[in-house]
Coordinates of N, CA and C in Angstrom, one line a residue:
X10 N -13.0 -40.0 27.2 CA -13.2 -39.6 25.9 C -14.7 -39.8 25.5
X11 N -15.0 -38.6 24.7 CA -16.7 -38.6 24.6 C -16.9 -40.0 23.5
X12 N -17.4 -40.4 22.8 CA -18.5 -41.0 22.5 C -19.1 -39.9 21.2
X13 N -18.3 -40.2 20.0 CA -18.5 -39.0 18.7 C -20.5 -39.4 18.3
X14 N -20.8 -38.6 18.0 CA -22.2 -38.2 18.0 C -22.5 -37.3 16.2
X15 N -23.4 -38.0 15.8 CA -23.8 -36.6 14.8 C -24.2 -35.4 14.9
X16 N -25.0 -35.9 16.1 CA -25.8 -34.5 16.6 C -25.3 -34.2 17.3
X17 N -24.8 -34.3 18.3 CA -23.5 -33.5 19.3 C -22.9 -32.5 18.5
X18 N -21.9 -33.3 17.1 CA -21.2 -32.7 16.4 C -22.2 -31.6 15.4
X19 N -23.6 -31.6 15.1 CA -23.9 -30.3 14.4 C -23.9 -31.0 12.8
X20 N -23.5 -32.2 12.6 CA -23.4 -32.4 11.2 C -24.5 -31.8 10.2
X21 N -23.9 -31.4 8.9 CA -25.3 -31.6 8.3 C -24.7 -31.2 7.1
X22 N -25.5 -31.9 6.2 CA -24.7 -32.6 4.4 C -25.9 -32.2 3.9
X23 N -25.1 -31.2 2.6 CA -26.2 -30.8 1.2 C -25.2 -31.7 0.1
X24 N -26.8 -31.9 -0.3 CA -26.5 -33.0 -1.9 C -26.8 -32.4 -3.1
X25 N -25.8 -32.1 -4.2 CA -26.1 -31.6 -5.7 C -25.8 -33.1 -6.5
X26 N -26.9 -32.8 -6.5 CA -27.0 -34.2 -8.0 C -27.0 -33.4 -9.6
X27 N -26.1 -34.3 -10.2 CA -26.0 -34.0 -11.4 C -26.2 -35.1 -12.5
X28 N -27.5 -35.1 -12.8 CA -27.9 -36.2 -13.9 C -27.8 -35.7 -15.5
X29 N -27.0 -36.5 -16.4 CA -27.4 -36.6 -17.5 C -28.5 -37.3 -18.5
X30 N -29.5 -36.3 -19.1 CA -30.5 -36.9 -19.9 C -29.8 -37.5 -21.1
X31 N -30.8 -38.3 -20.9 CA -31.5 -39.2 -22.6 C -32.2 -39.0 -23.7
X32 N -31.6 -37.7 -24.4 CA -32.5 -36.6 -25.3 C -32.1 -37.4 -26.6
X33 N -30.7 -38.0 -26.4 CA -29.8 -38.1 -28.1 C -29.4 -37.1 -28.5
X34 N -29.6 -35.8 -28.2 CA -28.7 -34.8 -28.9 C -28.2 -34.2 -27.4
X35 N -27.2 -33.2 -27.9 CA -27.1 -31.9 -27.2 C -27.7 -31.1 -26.4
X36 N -27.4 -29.9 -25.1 CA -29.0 -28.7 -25.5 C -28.8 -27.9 -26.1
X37 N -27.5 -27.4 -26.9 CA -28.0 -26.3 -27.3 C -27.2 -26.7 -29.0
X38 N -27.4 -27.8 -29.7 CA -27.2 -27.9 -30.9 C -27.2 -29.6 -31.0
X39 N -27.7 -30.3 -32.0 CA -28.1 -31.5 -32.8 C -27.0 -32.6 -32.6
X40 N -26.1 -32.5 -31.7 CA -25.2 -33.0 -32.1 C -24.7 -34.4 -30.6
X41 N -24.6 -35.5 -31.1 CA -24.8 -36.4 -30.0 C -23.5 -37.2 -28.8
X42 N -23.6 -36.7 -28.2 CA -22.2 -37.1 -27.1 C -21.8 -38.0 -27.3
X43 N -22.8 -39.3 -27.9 CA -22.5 -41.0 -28.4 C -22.6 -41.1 -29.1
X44 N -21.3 -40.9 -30.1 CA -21.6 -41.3 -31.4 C -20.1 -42.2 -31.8
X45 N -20.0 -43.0 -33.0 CA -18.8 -43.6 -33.4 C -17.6 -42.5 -33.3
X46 N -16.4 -43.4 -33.3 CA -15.6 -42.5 -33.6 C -15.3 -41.3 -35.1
X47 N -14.7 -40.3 -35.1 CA -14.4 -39.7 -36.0 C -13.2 -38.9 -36.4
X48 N -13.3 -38.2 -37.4 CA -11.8 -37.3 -37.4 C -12.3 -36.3 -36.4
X49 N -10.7 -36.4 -35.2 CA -9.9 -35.8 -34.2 C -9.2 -34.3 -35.1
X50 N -9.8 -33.5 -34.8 CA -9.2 -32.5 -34.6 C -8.5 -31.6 -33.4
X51 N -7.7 -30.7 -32.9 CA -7.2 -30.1 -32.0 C -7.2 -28.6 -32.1
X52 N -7.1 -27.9 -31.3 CA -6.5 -27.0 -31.3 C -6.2 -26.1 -29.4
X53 N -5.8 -25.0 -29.5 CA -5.4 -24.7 -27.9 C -5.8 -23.4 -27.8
X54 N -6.2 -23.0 -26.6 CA -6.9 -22.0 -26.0 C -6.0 -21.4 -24.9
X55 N -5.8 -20.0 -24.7 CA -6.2 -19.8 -22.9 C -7.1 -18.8 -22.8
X56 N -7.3 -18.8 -21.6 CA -8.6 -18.3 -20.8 C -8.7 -17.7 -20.0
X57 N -8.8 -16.2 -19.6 CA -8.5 -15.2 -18.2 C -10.0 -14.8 -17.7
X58 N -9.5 -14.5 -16.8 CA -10.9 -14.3 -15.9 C -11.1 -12.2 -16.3
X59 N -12.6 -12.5 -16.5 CA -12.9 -10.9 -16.7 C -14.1 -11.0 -15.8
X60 N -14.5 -9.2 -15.3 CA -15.2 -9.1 -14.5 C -16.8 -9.1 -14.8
X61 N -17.5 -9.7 -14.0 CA -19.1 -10.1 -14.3 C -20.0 -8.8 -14.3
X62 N -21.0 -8.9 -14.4 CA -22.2 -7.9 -14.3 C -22.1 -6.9 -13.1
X63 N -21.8 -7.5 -12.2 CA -21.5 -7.0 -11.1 C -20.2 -6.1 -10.7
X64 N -19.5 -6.1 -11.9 CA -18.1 -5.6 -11.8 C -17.2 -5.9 -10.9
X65 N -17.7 -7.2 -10.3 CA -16.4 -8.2 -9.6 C -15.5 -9.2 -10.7
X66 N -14.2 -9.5 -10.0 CA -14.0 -11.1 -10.1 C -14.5 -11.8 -9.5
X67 N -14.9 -13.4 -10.1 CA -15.1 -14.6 -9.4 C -13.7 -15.0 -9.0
X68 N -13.6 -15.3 -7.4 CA -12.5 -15.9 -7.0 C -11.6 -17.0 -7.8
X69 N -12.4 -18.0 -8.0 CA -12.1 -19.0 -8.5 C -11.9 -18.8 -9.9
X70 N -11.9 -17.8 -10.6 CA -11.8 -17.9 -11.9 C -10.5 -16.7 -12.0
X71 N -10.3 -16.2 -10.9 CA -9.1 -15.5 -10.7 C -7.8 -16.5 -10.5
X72 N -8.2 -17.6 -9.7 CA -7.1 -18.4 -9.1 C -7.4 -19.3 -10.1
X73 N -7.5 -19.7 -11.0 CA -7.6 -20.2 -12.3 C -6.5 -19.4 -13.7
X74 N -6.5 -18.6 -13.5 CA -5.8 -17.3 -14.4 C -4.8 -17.3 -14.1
X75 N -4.5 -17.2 -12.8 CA -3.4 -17.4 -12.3 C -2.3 -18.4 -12.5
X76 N -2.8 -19.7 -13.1 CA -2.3 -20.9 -13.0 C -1.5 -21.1 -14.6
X77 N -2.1 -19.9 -15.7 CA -1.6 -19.4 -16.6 C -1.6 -20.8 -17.3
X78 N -2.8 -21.6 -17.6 CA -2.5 -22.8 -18.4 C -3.0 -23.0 -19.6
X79 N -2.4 -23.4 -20.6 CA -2.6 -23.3 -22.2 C -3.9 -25.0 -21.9
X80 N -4.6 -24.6 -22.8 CA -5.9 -25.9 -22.8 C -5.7 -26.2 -24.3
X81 N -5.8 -27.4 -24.3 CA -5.6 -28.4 -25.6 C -6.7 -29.2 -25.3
X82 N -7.9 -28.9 -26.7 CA -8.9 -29.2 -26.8 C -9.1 -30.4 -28.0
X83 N -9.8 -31.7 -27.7 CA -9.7 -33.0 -28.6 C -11.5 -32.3 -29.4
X84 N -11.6 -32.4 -30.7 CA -12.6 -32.4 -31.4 C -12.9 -33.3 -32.1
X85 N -14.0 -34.2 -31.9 CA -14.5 -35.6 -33.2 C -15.5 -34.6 -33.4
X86 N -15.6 -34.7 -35.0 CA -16.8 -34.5 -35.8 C -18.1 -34.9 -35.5
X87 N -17.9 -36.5 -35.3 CA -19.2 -36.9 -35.0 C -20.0 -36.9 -33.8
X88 N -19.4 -35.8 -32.6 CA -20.0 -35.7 -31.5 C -19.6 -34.0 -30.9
X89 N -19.2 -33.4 -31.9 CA -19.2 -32.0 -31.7 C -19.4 -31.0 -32.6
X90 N -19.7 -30.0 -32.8 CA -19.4 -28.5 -33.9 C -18.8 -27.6 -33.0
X91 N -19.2 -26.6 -34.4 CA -18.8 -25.3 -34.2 C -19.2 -24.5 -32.6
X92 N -20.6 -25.1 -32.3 CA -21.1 -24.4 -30.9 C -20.4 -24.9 -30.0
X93 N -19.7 -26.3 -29.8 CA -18.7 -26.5 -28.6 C -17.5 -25.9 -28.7
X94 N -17.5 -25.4 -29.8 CA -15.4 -24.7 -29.7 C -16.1 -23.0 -30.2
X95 N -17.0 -23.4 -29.5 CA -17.3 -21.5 -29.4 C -17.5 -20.6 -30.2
X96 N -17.1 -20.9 -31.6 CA -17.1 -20.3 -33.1 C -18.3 -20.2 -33.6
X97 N -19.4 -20.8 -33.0 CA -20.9 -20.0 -33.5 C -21.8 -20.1 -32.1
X98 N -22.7 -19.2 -32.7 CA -23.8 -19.2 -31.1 C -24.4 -20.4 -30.8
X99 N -24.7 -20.6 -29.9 CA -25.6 -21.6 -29.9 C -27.0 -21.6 -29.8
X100 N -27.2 -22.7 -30.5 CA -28.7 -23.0 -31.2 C -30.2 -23.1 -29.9
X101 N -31.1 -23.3 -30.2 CA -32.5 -23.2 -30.0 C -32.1 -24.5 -28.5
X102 N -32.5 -24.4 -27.3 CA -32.7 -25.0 -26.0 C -33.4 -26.7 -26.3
X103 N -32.5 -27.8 -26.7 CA -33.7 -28.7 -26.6 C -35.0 -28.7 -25.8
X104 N -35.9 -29.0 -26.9 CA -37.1 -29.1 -26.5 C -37.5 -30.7 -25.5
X105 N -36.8 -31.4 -25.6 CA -37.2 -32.6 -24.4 C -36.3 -32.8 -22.9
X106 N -35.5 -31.6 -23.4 CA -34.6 -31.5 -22.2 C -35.1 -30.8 -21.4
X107 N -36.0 -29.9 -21.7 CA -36.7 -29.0 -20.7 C -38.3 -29.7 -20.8
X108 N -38.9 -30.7 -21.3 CA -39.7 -30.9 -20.6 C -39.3 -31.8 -19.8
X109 N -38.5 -32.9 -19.8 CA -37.7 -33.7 -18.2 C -36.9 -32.9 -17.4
X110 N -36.9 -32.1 -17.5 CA -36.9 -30.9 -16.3 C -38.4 -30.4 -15.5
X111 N -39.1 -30.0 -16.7 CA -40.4 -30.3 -16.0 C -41.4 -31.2 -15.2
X112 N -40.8 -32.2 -15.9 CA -40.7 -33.5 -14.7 C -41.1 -33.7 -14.1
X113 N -39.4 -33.3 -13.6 CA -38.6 -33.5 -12.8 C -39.0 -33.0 -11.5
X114 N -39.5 -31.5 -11.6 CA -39.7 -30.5 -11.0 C -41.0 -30.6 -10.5
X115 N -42.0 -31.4 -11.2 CA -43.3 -31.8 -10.7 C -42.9 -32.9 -9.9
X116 N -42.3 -34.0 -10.2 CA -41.7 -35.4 -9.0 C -41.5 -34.3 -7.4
X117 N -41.0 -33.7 -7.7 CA -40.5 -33.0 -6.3 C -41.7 -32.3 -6.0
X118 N -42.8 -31.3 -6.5 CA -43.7 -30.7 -6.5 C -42.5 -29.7 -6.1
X119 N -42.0 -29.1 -7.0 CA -40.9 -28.0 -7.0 C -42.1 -26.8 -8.1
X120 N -41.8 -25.9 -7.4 CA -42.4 -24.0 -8.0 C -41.7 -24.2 -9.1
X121 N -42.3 -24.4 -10.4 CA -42.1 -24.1 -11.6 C -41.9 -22.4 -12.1
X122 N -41.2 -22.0 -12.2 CA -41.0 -20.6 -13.3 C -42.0 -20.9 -14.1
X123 N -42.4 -18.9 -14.5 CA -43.0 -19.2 -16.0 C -42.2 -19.1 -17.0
X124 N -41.2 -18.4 -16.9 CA -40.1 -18.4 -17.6 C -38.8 -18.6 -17.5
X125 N -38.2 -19.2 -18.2 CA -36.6 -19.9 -17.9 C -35.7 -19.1 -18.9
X126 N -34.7 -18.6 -17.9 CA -33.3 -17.7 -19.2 C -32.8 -19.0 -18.8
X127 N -31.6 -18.5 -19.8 CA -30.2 -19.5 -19.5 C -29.0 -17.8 -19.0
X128 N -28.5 -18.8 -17.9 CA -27.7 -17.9 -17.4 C -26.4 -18.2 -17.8
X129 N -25.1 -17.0 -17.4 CA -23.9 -17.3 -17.2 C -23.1 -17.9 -16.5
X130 N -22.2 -18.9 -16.3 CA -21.6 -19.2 -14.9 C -19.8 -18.8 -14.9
X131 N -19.2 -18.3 -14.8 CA -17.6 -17.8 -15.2 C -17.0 -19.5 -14.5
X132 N -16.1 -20.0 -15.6 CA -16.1 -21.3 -15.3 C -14.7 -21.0 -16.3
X133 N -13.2 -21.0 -16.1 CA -12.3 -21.0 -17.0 C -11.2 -21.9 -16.9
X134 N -11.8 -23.1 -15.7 CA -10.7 -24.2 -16.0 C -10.7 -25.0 -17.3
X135 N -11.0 -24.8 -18.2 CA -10.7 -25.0 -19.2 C -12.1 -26.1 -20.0
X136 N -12.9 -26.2 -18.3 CA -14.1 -27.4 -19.1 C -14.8 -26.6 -19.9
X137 N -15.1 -25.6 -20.3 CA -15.8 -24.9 -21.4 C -15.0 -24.2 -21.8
X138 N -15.2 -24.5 -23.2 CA -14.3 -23.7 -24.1 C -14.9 -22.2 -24.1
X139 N -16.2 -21.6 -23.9 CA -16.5 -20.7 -23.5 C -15.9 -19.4 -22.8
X140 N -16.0 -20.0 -21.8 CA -15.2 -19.2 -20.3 C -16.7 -19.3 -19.7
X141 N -17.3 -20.0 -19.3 CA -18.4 -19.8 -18.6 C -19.4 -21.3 -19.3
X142 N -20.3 -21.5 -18.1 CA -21.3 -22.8 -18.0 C -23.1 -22.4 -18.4
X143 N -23.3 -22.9 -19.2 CA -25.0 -22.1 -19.5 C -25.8 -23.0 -18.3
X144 N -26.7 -22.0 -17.5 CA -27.6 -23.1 -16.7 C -29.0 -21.8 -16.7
X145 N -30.0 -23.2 -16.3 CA -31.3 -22.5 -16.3 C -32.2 -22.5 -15.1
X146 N -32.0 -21.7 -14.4 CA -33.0 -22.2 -13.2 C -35.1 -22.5 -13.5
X147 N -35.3 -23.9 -13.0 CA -36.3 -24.3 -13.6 C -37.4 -24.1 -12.5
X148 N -36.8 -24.6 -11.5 CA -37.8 -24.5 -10.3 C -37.0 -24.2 -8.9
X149 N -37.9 -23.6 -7.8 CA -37.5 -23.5 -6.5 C -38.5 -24.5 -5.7
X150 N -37.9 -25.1 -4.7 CA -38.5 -25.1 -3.6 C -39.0 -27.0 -3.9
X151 N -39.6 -27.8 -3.2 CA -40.2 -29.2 -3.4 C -39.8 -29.7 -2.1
X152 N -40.0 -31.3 -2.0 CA -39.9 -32.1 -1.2 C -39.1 -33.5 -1.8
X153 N -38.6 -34.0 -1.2 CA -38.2 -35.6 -1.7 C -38.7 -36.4 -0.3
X154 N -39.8 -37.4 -0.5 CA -40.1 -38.1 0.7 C -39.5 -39.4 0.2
X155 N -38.6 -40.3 1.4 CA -37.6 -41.4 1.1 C -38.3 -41.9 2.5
X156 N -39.3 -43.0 2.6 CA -39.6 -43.5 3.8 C -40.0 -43.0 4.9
X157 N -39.4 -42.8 5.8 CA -39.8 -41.6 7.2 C -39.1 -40.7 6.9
X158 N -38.4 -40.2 5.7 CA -37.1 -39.1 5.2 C -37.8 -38.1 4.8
X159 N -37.9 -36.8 4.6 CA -38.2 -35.9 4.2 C -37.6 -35.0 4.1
X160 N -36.6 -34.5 2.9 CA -35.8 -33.3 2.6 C -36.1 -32.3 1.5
X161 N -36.2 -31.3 2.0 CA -36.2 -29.9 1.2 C -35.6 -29.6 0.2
X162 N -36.1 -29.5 -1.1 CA -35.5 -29.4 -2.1 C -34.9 -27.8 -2.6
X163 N -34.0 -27.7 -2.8 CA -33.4 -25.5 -2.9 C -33.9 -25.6 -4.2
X164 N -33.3 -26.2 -5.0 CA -33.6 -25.7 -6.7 C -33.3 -26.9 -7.7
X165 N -34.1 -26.8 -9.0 CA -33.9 -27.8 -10.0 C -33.6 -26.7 -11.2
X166 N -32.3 -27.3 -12.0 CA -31.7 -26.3 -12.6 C -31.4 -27.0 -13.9
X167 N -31.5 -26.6 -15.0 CA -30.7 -27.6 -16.6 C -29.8 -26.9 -17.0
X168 N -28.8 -27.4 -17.3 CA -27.6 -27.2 -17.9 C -27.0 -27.9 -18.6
X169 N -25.6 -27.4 -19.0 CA -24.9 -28.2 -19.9 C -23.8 -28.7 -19.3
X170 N -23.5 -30.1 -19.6 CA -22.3 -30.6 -18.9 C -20.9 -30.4 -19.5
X171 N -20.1 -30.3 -19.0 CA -18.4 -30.1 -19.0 C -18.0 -30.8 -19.9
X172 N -16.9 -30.3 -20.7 CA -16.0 -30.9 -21.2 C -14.9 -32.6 -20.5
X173 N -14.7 -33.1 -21.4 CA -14.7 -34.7 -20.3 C -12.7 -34.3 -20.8
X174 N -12.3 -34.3 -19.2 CA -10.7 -34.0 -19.0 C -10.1 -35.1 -19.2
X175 N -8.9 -35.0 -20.1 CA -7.9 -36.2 -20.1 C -6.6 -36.3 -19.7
X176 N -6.4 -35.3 -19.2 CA -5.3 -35.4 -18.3 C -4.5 -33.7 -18.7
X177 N -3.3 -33.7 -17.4 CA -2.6 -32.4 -17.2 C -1.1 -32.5 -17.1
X178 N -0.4 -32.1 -17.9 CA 1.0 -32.5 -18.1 C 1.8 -30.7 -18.4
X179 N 3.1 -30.6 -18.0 CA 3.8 -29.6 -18.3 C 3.2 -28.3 -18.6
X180 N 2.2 -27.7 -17.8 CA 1.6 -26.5 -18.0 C 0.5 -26.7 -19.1
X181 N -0.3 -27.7 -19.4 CA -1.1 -27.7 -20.6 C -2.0 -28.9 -19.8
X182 N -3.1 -28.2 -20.2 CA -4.3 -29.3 -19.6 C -5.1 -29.9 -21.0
X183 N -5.6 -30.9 -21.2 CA -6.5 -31.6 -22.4 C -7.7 -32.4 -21.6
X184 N -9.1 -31.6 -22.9 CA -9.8 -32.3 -22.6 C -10.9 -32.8 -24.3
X185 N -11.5 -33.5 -24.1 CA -12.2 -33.7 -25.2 C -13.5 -33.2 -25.0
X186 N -14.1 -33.0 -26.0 CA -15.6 -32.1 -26.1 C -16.7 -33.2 -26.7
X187 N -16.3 -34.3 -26.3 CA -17.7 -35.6 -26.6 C -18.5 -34.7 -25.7
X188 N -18.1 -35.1 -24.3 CA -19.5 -34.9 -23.3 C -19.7 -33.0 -23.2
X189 N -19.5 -31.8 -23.7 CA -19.6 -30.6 -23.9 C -20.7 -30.2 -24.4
X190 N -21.7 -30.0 -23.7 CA -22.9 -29.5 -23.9 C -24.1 -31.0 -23.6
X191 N -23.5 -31.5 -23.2 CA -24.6 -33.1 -23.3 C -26.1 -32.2 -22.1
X192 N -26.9 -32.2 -21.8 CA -28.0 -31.7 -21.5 C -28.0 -32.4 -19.7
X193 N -28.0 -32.0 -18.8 CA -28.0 -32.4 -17.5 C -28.7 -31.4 -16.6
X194 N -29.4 -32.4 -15.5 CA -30.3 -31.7 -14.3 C -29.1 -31.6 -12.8
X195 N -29.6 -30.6 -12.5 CA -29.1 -30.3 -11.3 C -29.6 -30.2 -10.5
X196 N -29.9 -31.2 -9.3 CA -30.9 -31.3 -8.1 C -30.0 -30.6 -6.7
X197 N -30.4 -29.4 -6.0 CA -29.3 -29.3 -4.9 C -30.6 -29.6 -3.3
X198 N -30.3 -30.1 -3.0 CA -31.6 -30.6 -1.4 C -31.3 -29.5 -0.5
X199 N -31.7 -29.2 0.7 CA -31.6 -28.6 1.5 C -30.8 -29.5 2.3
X200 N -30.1 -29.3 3.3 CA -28.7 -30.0 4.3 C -29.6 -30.5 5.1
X201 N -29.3 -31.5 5.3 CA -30.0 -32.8 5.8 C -28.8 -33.1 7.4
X202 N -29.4 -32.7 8.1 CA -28.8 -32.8 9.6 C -29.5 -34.7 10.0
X203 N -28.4 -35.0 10.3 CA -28.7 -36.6 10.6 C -27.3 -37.4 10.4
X204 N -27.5 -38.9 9.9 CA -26.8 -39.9 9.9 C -26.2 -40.4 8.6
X205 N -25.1 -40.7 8.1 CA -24.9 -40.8 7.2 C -25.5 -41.8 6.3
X206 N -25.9 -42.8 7.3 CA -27.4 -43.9 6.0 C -28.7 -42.5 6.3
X207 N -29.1 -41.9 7.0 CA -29.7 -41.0 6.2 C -29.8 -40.3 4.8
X208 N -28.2 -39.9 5.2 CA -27.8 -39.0 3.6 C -28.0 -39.8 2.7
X209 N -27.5 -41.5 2.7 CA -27.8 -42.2 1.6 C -28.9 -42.6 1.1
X210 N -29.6 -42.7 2.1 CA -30.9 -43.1 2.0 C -31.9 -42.1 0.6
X211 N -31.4 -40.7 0.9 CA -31.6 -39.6 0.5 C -31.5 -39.4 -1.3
X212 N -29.8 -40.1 -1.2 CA -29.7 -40.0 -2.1 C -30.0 -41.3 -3.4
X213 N -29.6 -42.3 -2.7 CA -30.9 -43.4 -3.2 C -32.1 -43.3 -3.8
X214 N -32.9 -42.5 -3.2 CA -34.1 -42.5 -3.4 C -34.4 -41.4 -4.7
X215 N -33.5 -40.2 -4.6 CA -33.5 -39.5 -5.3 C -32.8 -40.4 -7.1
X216 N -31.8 -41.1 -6.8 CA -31.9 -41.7 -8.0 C -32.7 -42.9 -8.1
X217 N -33.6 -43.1 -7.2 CA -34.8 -44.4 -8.1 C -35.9 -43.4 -8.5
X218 N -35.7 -42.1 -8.2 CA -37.3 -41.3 -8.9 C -36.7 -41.0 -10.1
X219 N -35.4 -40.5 -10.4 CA -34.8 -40.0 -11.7 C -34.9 -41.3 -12.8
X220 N -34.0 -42.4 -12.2 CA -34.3 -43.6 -12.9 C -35.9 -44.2 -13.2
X221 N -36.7 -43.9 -12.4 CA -38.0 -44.1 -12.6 C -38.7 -43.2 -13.8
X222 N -38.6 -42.3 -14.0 CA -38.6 -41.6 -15.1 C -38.1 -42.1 -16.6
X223 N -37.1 -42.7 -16.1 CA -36.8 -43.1 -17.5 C -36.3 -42.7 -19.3
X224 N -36.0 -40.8 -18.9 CA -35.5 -40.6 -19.3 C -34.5 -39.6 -19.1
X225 N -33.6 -40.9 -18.2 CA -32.1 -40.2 -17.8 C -31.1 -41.0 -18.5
X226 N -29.9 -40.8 -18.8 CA -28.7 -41.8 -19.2 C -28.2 -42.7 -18.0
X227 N -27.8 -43.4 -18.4 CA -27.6 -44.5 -17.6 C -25.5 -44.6 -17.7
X228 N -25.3 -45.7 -16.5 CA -23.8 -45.9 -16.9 C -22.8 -45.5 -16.0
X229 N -21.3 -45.3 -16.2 CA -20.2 -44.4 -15.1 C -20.5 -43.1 -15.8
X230 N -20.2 -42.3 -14.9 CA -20.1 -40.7 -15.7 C -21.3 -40.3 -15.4
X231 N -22.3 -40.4 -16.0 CA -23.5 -40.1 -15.9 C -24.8 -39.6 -14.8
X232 N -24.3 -39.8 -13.9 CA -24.7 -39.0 -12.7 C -23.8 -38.8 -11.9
X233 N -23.7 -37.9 -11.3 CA -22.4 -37.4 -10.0 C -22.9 -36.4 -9.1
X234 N -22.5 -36.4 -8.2 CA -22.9 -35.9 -6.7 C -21.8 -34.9 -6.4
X235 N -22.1 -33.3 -6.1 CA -21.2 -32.7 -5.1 C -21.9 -32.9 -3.4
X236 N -21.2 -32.9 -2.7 CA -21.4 -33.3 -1.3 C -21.1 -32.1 -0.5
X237 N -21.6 -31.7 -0.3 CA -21.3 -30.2 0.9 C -21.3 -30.5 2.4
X238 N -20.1 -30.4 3.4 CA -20.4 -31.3 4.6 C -20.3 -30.2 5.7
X239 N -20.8 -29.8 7.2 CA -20.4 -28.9 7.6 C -20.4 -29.1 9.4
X240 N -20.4 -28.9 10.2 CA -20.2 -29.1 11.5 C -20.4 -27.8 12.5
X241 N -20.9 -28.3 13.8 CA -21.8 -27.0 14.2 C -20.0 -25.6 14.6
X242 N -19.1 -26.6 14.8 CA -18.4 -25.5 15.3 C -16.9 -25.5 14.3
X243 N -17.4 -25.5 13.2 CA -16.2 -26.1 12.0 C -15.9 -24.5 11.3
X244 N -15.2 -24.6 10.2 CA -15.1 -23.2 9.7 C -15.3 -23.4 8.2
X245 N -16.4 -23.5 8.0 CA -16.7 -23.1 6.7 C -17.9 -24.2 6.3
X246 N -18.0 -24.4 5.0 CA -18.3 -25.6 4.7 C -17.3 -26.5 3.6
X247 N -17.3 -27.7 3.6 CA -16.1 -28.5 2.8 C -17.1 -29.4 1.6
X248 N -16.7 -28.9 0.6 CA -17.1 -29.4 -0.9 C -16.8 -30.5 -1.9
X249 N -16.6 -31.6 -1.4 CA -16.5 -32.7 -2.1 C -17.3 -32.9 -3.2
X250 N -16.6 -32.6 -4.7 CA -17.1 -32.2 -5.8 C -17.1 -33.9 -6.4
X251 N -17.9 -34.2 -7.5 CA -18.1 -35.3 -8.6 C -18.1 -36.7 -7.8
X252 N -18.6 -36.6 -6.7 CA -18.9 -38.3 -6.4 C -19.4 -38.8 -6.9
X253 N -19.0 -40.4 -7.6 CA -20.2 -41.4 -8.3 C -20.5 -42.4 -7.7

């Protein structure tokens, strides 16, 4: 029997970092993820997948529809409006959330856009009351140097984070809308062929430049990792979503 190998095997692991900033508000309305408790309101939703720009379905938002599930949504006053339960538009892009994106995006020496949209993302498990995820692509391209490490940065992106899930019972899912819209970076690296204290190393370093900055939130929740893993003769790639 062989003697298992990284590199024999072809490994190679892409990292999406997901950090939440330290604005105190929202991005796209005044309103603060941390705040005391308040009056709880409710109410319930469903959500079907319709076709994009493109005049496709998204898969996943098909196999979501399918699952035919009523969402029960928790609302406090003092950490939500009208813009998280979807009843009005949403407001003006914080202004300090996109310059810590700008950063961010200079730490990496990432290609700044001159202009940033906010895009669509079709997202209908129920974490956006919406039916879709606002994100902004800010920059392409950079470097992260970690010692003798050096990995390729794909894109640094701002968006808004998910609704925080409380559980799934008898065809009805609930989640609360504290953390719904809270302002977050999205770092995705290029796949890092190597060792797994490599990958760490990687991603270490990546949160002592974020934390070095100093204005990111701190805590559980507040940063999470999707993990993309893949192998030279494997079939596909395998997506290990929200690591902390």
């Amino acid at each position: 029997m062989m003697d298992f190998s990284f590199d024999n095997a072809g490994v190679r692991v892409g990292l999406e970092i997901h950090q939440q900033l330290n604005t105190g508000r929202k991005l796209f309305c005044n309103c603060s993820g941390v705040a005391p408790p308040g009056i709880i309101q409710q109410f319930t939703r469903r959500l079907r997948p319709v076709k994009s720009e493109m005049g496709r379905y998204d898969p996943a938002a098909v196999f979501e529809g399918n699952r035919d599930m009523s969402i029960l949504y928790h609302a406090d006053d003092n950490n939500s409006c009208l813009v998280e339960r979807d009843e009005e538009p949403p407001h003006h892009v914080d202004n300090m959330s996109k310059e810590i994106s700008l950063v961010v995006s200079a730490a990496l020496k990432s290609t700044i856009y001159e202009e940033i949209y906010a895009m669509r993302k079709t997202v209908i498990d129920g974490s956006n009351t919406s039916g879709f995820q606002r994100t902004m692509l800010v920059s392409r391209g950079g470097i992260l140097n970690v010692g003798d490490i050096s990995v390729g940065v794909q894109s640094i992106c701002l968006e808004e984070d998910s609704a925080r899930v409380l559980g799934e019972k008898d065809g009805v899912k609930e989640y609360n809308l504290d953390r719904l819209g809270i302002p977050l970076i999205e770092i995705a690296l290029e796949p890092i062929s190597g060792t797994p204290h490599q990958v760490r190393l990687a991603a270490e370093g990546l949160g002592r430049l974020l934390r070095g900055i100093k204005m990111v939130a701190r805590g559980i929740g507040t940063i999470r990792q999707d993990v993309n893993i893949s192998v030279r003769d494997g079939n596909g790639i395998v997506e290990i979503k929200g690591l902390q």
